Each structure stands twice: as C-alpha cells, then as structure tokens.
Amino acid sequence: MHITAYSVIVSVLLYNVSLLAVYLLRRSGAVRAKHASSLLLLLTLLAVVRLLTPFDVHGSRVIRSYKVLPAIERALTFPLLGPFNLGRILLIVWAAGTLFFVLRDLSAQLRFLRAEKELPLCENEQISRIAAEFGKGFALKISPEIDLPYVTGLFKPVIYVPDIELSEQEWRNIFLHETQHIRSLDEWKKLLFRGIRALFWWNPLAHVSGKDIDLLIELQCDNRVAGKGDLDEQEAYLRTMLTLMRRRTEAKTPALAARMIGKGEEMQIRFEALLAKETKRSRVLNRVLPILMVAAFFASYFVILQPAGFPSSEEVKDYQEGNTAIDYTELFNGDAPKYILIEDSEYHLYIDGKYFCTLFEESLSYPPYQDIPIIENDKGGDET
C-alpha cells in the first residue's frame, strides 16, 4: 500500500463523483424515505475517508489514458512565469483559496464566541428540571435573546434554548433532539465537511453539498429520535417543530451549530421523511445498499489511472537497434528521462532513450516504477 500522484488524483476524482451522486440523489426525492438520509450520509462519509486515504494496493488495476491524462499533464507542465508552470500556479491559487475559507470560518466562530459572552442569561426552573433528566453531558444556557434551540461546542457541548413557555412534552422533544446531536457527534461531522469544503472551494458542488449535509444530519437525527416511535410520539414531535417554526427568525447561529428548526423547504422534507411509510422494497434497499457502498469503497483502492502514450520514431529506432544497458545507479540518480515501453506484452524500461531492463507487470505499481510514464509501440486497439 503506497501513495503516488496518480492515487491522489483517483481519490480526488472519486470524492467529487460521490458529491455529484449525493447531490442528484437528494434532489430525486431519495431522502424522503425513511433511513435514506443515513444512506446518503454514509456515502458522503465513505467518500471523505477515500479522499483522506489516497492509497493504491498491490495488484491494482491500471487504467491507462492515452489522450485525456497526457493532455492534462502537458498543460500543467507548460511554463508560464519563469520557473512557475501552470500546475504550480494553480496549486498556489488552490492553497490561497483554502486558506481564505479557513480564516473566514475561524473569524465567524470567534465573532460568535465574543457575542456569546455578552448574551443575557436567565433561570427557568421548568427548563432546568427537564434538562437534568438527560444527564450532565452538556451545559445549558437560557436566554430571552435566543429565538430557537440549538447545540454547539466540540469538546464541551452547550445547549442554548429560548426563555419561552412550552409544555413538558415539547421541552422533552427539544432535549431529545439536541442530545441526539451530541451523541451522534454531529458537530464534528459539520467541522469535517466544512474543512473539505474549504479544500475544494473551487468546486461549486462542495458549497451546495454543505447545505445537503446539514439537512442529512437533521434528517438522521429526526429519524433516531422519532422515526421508530409510535404515531402518538411522532405526532407530538411534529407538533413541537411546528410550534418552534412559528417563532423562527433570521437570527444567526454558529456555523457548526445543530439547529432544530430550519427554513421552509428543509422542514417540508423533514416532515415528509418522518411521515413516510417504510415499504418492503425500501427495507431491502436499506440492507443491501450499505453493503454495496462499502464494497465499492474497498474496490476503489484497486483502481489506478495513469497517463500513457506512444514513443517517437527516434525512440522506436533506438529500441530496434538495441542500445547498451546503462549503470543501475542511474535509475535512482539524475534527471535522465525514463519511460516504460510496452511491446509484445512485455514491459521494457528505458533511461535516457536507452534500454535498461524488462519488468514484470506487477512491478509497475511499486517504487521506483509507479511514477514512470508508460508508452506503447503497438498502436492498435482502443485509445482513451
């Protein structure tokens, strides 16, 4: 198991393909069925893990590109400003954009922490008593300036609630929801996805998927709190959300906060998901799809994309004439150009245009051969 430039490219490509899949599935109505939010969230989490582990393993299937990847490689290595080629300039712009989004999110969080210190707090015996029923895994802050309940805090969770009159059952539903966010580590999930969004700031899907992730997290929380309850419990939970929706304002909350009530379209989707009836087909899909997702996740480590091409007429002539092998140390030292020539299903290593040795196909996935361009003398067959 090792990391190469090509395995990193595959990881980035698969992550963005997964983002596109989640985007399309979410808008196809897939999240309106019970447990579908968990499936989409699982797909997203697997994509993130794949992104953060850009490995390829022994026996990987090498898919060679004869047109697309070589063209991209040539474009990225095209010199523009002295020692800076297009690839280096794009990397600098990429890093600068990521730094900007990280600093922006950090600045917003610091502003919230300063504002939180000035938040007027009050006591409410009913709210404090009910909150105590849910243990001591969080702090409670009650304020008349809070419009809706939310939870925030990575290491020391704090549940913020408004100082309003609600029934005992409504307050219990609120704390059921917010403490479920704490148990599910939802703020850590939000932090992870915001970091990924900052990394892929240039991809519009990364920004759109941010809202999708927030919705999927809320759908999963709703399902865990009330999805398995009886009709009376679900009805009481929905009534609580309706009561809070009437109080909703445009007041801002921290970016990482898990807020029980969102905007109209989001709430409509959450209501439909809770009221949806689970069918036999959906139960089968809920069992089969996670297995298929995990299987595809592991299978992706056995696929690697690499550029390939055809040798020049001079290189073919050198091969046919048979050059004298060079010293082995040149394989590891110096900047002599290297390539692997495929002819009659054999892999011949060339250094500085001279034949060096013949390799086994399995060797192509390991150092020092995995980064050497592969070319073919036989121009027959399909090209990609």
Coordinates of C-alpha atoms in Angstrom, one line a residue:
M1 CA 0.0 0.0 0.0
H2 CA 1.6 3.3 -1.1
I3 CA 0.8 6.8 -2.3
T4 CA 1.5 8.2 -5.7
A5 CA 0.5 11.3 -7.6
Y6 CA -1.9 9.1 -9.6
S7 CA -3.5 7.6 -6.5
V8 CA -4.1 11.1 -5.1
I9 CA -5.8 12.1 -8.4
V10 CA -8.1 9.0 -8.2
S11 CA -9.0 9.9 -4.6
V12 CA -9.9 13.5 -5.5
L13 CA -11.9 12.3 -8.6
L14 CA -13.9 9.7 -6.6
Y15 CA -14.7 12.2 -3.9
N16 CA -16.1 14.7 -6.4
V17 CA -18.1 11.9 -8.2
S18 CA -19.6 11.0 -4.8
L19 CA -20.5 14.6 -4.2
L20 CA -22.3 14.6 -7.5
A21 CA -24.1 11.4 -6.6
V22 CA -25.3 12.8 -3.3
Y23 CA -26.4 16.0 -5.0
L24 CA -28.5 14.1 -7.6
L25 CA -30.0 11.6 -5.2
R26 CA -31.0 14.2 -2.7
R27 CA -32.9 16.1 -5.4
S28 CA -34.5 13.0 -6.8
G29 CA -36.6 12.6 -3.6
A30 CA -34.5 9.8 -2.2
V31 CA -34.2 11.5 1.2
R32 CA -38.0 11.5 1.6
A33 CA -37.9 7.8 2.5
K34 CA -37.0 6.6 6.0
H35 CA -33.3 5.9 6.5
A36 CA -32.4 7.3 3.1
S37 CA -30.6 10.2 4.8
S38 CA -28.4 7.7 6.6
L39 CA -27.5 6.0 3.3
L40 CA -26.6 9.3 1.7
L41 CA -24.6 10.4 4.8
L42 CA -22.8 7.0 4.7
L43 CA -21.9 7.6 1.0
T44 CA -20.6 11.0 1.8
L45 CA -18.5 9.8 4.8
L46 CA -17.0 6.9 2.7
A47 CA -16.1 9.5 0.1
V48 CA -14.3 11.6 2.7
V49 CA -12.4 8.6 4.0
R50 CA -11.4 7.7 0.5
L51 CA -10.2 11.3 -0.1
L52 CA -8.1 11.2 3.1
T53 CA -6.5 7.8 2.3
P54 CA -5.2 8.2 -1.3
F55 CA -3.6 4.7 -1.4
D56 CA -3.4 2.1 -4.1
V57 CA -2.6 -1.5 -3.2
H58 CA -0.7 -4.4 -4.7
G59 CA -2.5 -5.8 -7.8
S60 CA -4.3 -2.6 -8.6
R61 CA -6.0 -2.5 -12.0
V62 CA -4.1 0.2 -14.0
I63 CA -6.4 2.1 -16.4
R64 CA -4.2 3.9 -18.9
S65 CA -5.3 7.1 -20.6
Y66 CA -3.7 7.8 -24.0
K67 CA -5.3 11.2 -24.6
V68 CA -7.0 12.9 -21.6
L69 CA -4.4 12.5 -18.9
P70 CA -1.4 13.1 -21.1
A71 CA -3.0 16.3 -22.4
I72 CA -3.7 17.4 -18.8
E73 CA -0.1 16.6 -17.9
R74 CA 1.3 18.6 -20.8
A75 CA -1.0 21.6 -19.9
L76 CA 0.0 21.5 -16.2
T77 CA 3.7 21.4 -17.0
F78 CA 3.5 24.2 -19.6
P79 CA 5.9 27.0 -18.4
L80 CA 4.2 30.4 -17.8
L81 CA 6.3 32.6 -15.5
G82 CA 9.9 31.6 -15.3
P83 CA 10.2 28.5 -13.0
F84 CA 6.4 28.5 -12.4
N85 CA 4.4 26.3 -14.8
L86 CA 0.6 26.2 -14.9
G87 CA 0.4 23.4 -12.4
R88 CA 2.4 25.3 -9.7
I89 CA 0.4 28.4 -10.3
L90 CA -2.9 26.6 -9.9
L91 CA -1.5 24.9 -6.7
I92 CA -0.7 28.3 -5.2
V93 CA -4.2 29.7 -6.1
W94 CA -5.7 26.5 -4.6
A95 CA -3.8 26.9 -1.4
A96 CA -4.6 30.6 -1.1
G97 CA -8.3 29.9 -1.6
T98 CA -8.3 27.2 1.0
L99 CA -6.6 29.5 3.5
F100 CA -9.1 32.2 2.8
F101 CA -12.1 30.0 3.6
V102 CA -10.5 28.5 6.7
L103 CA -9.7 32.0 8.0
R104 CA -13.2 33.2 7.2
D105 CA -14.9 30.3 9.1
L106 CA -12.5 30.8 12.0
S107 CA -13.3 34.5 12.1
A108 CA -17.0 33.8 12.2
Q109 CA -16.6 31.4 15.0
L110 CA -14.5 33.9 17.0
R111 CA -17.2 36.5 16.5
F112 CA -19.8 34.1 17.9
L113 CA -17.7 33.4 20.9
R114 CA -17.4 37.1 21.7
A115 CA -21.2 37.6 21.2
E116 CA -21.9 34.6 23.4
K117 CA -20.1 36.2 26.3
E118 CA -22.5 39.2 26.1
L119 CA -25.6 37.0 25.8
P120 CA -28.0 37.8 28.7
L121 CA -28.9 34.6 30.6
C122 CA -31.8 33.8 32.9
E123 CA -33.1 31.0 35.0
N124 CA -36.2 28.8 34.2
E125 CA -37.0 26.1 36.7
Q126 CA -39.1 24.1 34.3
I127 CA -36.4 24.0 31.6
S128 CA -33.6 23.3 34.0
R129 CA -35.5 20.4 35.6
I130 CA -36.3 18.7 32.3
A131 CA -32.8 19.2 31.0
A132 CA -31.4 17.5 34.2
E133 CA -33.3 14.3 33.1
F134 CA -30.9 14.0 30.1
G135 CA -27.7 13.7 32.2
K136 CA -24.8 16.0 32.6
G137 CA -23.1 15.6 29.2
F138 CA -23.8 19.3 28.3
A139 CA -24.2 22.7 29.7
L140 CA -27.5 24.6 29.5
K141 CA -27.9 28.3 28.7
I142 CA -31.3 30.0 28.7
S143 CA -31.7 33.5 27.2
P144 CA -34.6 35.7 26.1
E145 CA -32.5 36.7 23.0
I146 CA -32.3 33.2 21.6
D147 CA -35.1 32.5 19.2
L148 CA -34.8 28.8 18.7
P149 CA -32.9 25.9 20.4
Y150 CA -29.5 24.8 19.1
V151 CA -26.4 22.9 20.4
T152 CA -22.8 23.9 19.8
G153 CA -19.4 23.1 21.2
L154 CA -17.0 20.4 20.1
F155 CA -15.4 19.4 23.4
K156 CA -17.9 20.9 25.8
P157 CA -21.4 20.9 24.2
V158 CA -23.7 23.7 25.2
I159 CA -27.5 23.6 24.5
Y160 CA -28.9 27.1 24.0
V161 CA -32.7 27.5 24.4
P162 CA -35.1 30.5 24.4
D163 CA -36.9 31.6 27.6
I164 CA -40.4 30.7 26.4
E165 CA -43.4 28.8 27.7
L166 CA -43.8 25.3 26.3
S167 CA -45.4 22.1 27.5
E168 CA -43.3 19.4 29.4
Q169 CA -43.5 17.1 26.4
E170 CA -42.4 19.8 24.0
W171 CA -39.3 20.6 26.1
R172 CA -38.5 16.8 26.3
N173 CA -38.7 16.6 22.5
I174 CA -36.3 19.5 22.2
F175 CA -33.8 17.9 24.5
L176 CA -34.2 14.6 22.9
H177 CA -33.3 16.2 19.6
E178 CA -30.3 18.3 20.8
T179 CA -28.8 15.5 22.9
Q180 CA -29.1 13.1 20.0
H181 CA -26.9 15.6 18.0
I182 CA -24.3 15.4 20.8
R183 CA -24.3 11.6 20.9
S184 CA -24.0 11.4 17.1
L185 CA -21.0 13.8 17.1
D186 CA -22.8 15.9 14.5
E187 CA -20.7 19.0 15.2
W188 CA -17.6 17.0 14.4
K189 CA -19.2 15.9 11.2
K190 CA -20.1 19.5 10.3
L191 CA -16.5 20.6 11.1
L192 CA -15.1 17.8 8.8
F193 CA -17.3 18.8 5.9
R194 CA -16.6 22.5 6.3
G195 CA -12.9 21.6 6.1
I196 CA -13.5 19.6 3.0
R197 CA -15.5 22.5 1.5
A198 CA -12.6 24.9 2.2
L199 CA -10.2 22.4 0.5
F200 CA -12.4 22.2 -2.6
W201 CA -13.6 25.8 -2.6
W202 CA -13.2 25.9 -6.4
N203 CA -15.9 23.2 -6.8
P204 CA -19.5 24.5 -6.8
L205 CA -20.8 21.1 -5.6
A206 CA -18.7 21.4 -2.5
H207 CA -20.6 24.5 -1.5
V208 CA -24.0 23.2 -2.5
S209 CA -23.3 19.9 -0.7
G210 CA -22.7 21.8 2.6
K211 CA -26.4 22.6 2.9
D212 CA -27.2 19.0 1.9
I213 CA -25.0 17.6 4.6
D214 CA -26.7 19.8 7.2
L215 CA -30.1 18.6 6.0
L216 CA -29.0 14.9 6.0
I217 CA -27.7 15.3 9.6
E218 CA -31.1 16.8 10.7
L219 CA -33.0 14.0 8.9
Q220 CA -30.9 11.4 10.6
C221 CA -31.4 13.0 14.0
D222 CA -35.2 13.2 13.4
N223 CA -35.3 9.5 12.5
R224 CA -33.3 8.4 15.5
V225 CA -35.4 10.5 17.9
A226 CA -38.9 9.8 16.5
G227 CA -38.6 7.6 13.5
K228 CA -39.1 4.4 15.5
G229 CA -41.7 5.7 17.8
D230 CA -45.4 5.1 17.6
L231 CA -47.8 7.5 15.9
D232 CA -48.6 9.5 19.1
E233 CA -44.8 10.1 19.7
Q234 CA -44.3 11.1 16.1
E235 CA -47.3 13.5 16.2
A236 CA -46.0 15.1 19.4
Y237 CA -42.6 15.6 17.9
L238 CA -44.0 17.2 14.7
R239 CA -46.2 19.5 16.8
T240 CA -43.1 20.6 18.7
M241 CA -41.4 21.5 15.5
L242 CA -44.5 23.4 14.3
T243 CA -44.6 25.4 17.5
L244 CA -41.0 26.4 17.1
M245 CA -41.4 27.2 13.4
R246 CA -43.8 29.9 14.3
R247 CA -41.0 31.6 16.3
R248 CA -38.4 31.3 13.6
T249 CA -36.5 34.5 12.8
E250 CA -33.4 35.2 10.7
A251 CA -31.1 35.3 13.7
K252 CA -27.7 33.8 13.0
T253 CA -26.3 30.8 14.8
P254 CA -22.7 29.4 14.7
A255 CA -21.7 27.6 11.5
L256 CA -21.2 24.3 13.4
A257 CA -24.4 24.6 15.5
A258 CA -27.0 21.9 15.1
R259 CA -30.3 23.8 14.9
M260 CA -33.6 22.0 15.4
I261 CA -35.6 24.3 13.0
G262 CA -34.6 25.3 9.5
K263 CA -36.1 27.0 6.6
G264 CA -39.5 26.1 4.9
E265 CA -38.2 23.8 2.2
E266 CA -36.0 21.9 4.6
M267 CA -38.8 21.5 7.2
Q268 CA -41.1 20.2 4.5
I269 CA -38.6 17.5 3.5
R270 CA -38.1 16.5 7.2
F271 CA -41.8 16.3 7.8
E272 CA -42.3 14.1 4.7
A273 CA -39.4 11.8 5.8
L274 CA -41.0 11.3 9.2
L275 CA -44.4 10.6 7.8
A276 CA -43.2 8.3 5.0
K277 CA -44.2 4.7 5.4
E278 CA -41.4 2.1 5.1
T279 CA -42.1 -0.4 2.3
K280 CA -40.7 -3.9 1.8
R281 CA -38.6 -2.6 -1.1
S282 CA -37.1 0.2 1.0
R283 CA -36.3 -2.2 3.8
V284 CA -34.4 -4.4 1.3
L285 CA -32.6 -1.4 -0.1
N286 CA -31.6 -0.2 3.4
R287 CA -29.9 -3.5 4.0
V288 CA -28.3 -4.0 0.5
L289 CA -27.2 -0.5 -0.4
P290 CA -24.8 -0.1 2.6
I291 CA -23.1 -3.4 1.7
L292 CA -22.7 -2.3 -1.9
M293 CA -21.4 1.1 -0.9
V294 CA -18.8 -0.4 1.4
A295 CA -17.8 -3.0 -1.2
A296 CA -17.4 -0.2 -3.8
F297 CA -15.3 1.8 -1.3
F298 CA -12.8 -1.1 -0.8
A299 CA -12.8 -1.9 -4.5
S300 CA -11.8 1.7 -5.4
Y301 CA -8.4 1.0 -3.8
F302 CA -7.7 -1.5 -6.6
V303 CA -8.1 1.0 -9.5
I304 CA -5.5 3.5 -10.6
L305 CA -5.4 5.9 -13.5
Q306 CA -2.1 6.6 -15.3
P307 CA -1.2 8.5 -18.5
A308 CA 0.2 6.5 -21.4
G309 CA 1.4 7.3 -24.9
F310 CA 3.3 6.2 -28.0
P311 CA 7.0 6.5 -28.5
S312 CA 8.6 8.8 -31.0
S313 CA 10.1 7.3 -34.2
E314 CA 13.6 8.0 -32.8
E315 CA 12.8 6.1 -29.6
V316 CA 11.5 3.1 -31.6
K317 CA 14.6 3.2 -33.7
D318 CA 16.8 3.1 -30.6
Y319 CA 14.9 0.2 -29.3
Q320 CA 15.2 -1.8 -32.6
E321 CA 18.9 -1.1 -32.8
G322 CA 19.4 -2.3 -29.2
N323 CA 21.4 0.0 -27.0
T324 CA 23.8 -1.0 -24.4
A325 CA 22.4 -1.1 -20.8
I326 CA 23.4 1.7 -18.5
D327 CA 24.6 1.7 -14.9
Y328 CA 21.9 0.7 -12.4
T329 CA 22.5 3.8 -10.2
E330 CA 21.1 6.0 -13.0
L331 CA 17.7 4.6 -12.2
F332 CA 17.7 6.4 -8.8
N333 CA 20.0 9.4 -9.5
G334 CA 20.0 12.2 -12.0
D335 CA 17.2 13.7 -14.1
A336 CA 17.6 11.4 -17.2
P337 CA 14.2 10.9 -18.8
K338 CA 12.6 7.5 -18.2
Y339 CA 9.7 5.6 -19.7
I340 CA 8.4 2.1 -19.9
L341 CA 7.9 0.7 -23.4
I342 CA 5.2 -1.9 -24.0
E343 CA 5.9 -4.3 -26.9
D344 CA 4.5 -7.8 -27.4
S345 CA 3.0 -7.7 -23.9
E346 CA 6.4 -7.1 -22.3
Y347 CA 7.5 -4.0 -20.3
H348 CA 10.9 -2.6 -21.2
L349 CA 12.4 0.1 -19.0
Y350 CA 14.3 2.9 -20.9
I351 CA 16.5 5.5 -19.3
D352 CA 17.7 8.5 -21.4
G353 CA 16.5 6.7 -24.5
K354 CA 18.5 3.5 -23.8
Y355 CA 17.1 0.1 -23.0
F356 CA 17.7 -0.8 -19.3
C357 CA 15.8 -3.9 -18.4
T358 CA 12.5 -5.8 -18.8
L359 CA 10.0 -5.6 -15.9
F360 CA 7.2 -7.7 -14.6
E361 CA 3.8 -6.1 -14.9
E362 CA 3.3 -6.4 -11.1
S363 CA 6.4 -4.1 -10.6
L364 CA 4.7 -1.2 -12.2
S365 CA 2.7 -0.4 -9.1
Y366 CA 5.7 -0.1 -6.8
P367 CA 8.6 2.3 -6.4
P368 CA 10.6 3.3 -8.3
Y369 CA 8.5 2.4 -11.3
Q370 CA 5.0 3.6 -10.4
D371 CA 5.6 7.2 -11.5
I372 CA 7.4 6.4 -14.8
P373 CA 5.3 7.1 -17.9
I374 CA 4.1 4.1 -19.9
I375 CA 4.1 4.1 -23.7
E376 CA 3.2 1.6 -26.3
N377 CA 5.0 0.6 -29.5
D378 CA 1.8 -1.2 -30.8
K379 CA -0.7 1.5 -31.9
G380 CA -3.5 -1.0 -32.4
G381 CA -6.5 -1.2 -30.1
D382 CA -8.8 1.3 -28.4
E383 CA -7.5 4.7 -27.3
T384 CA -8.9 6.7 -24.4

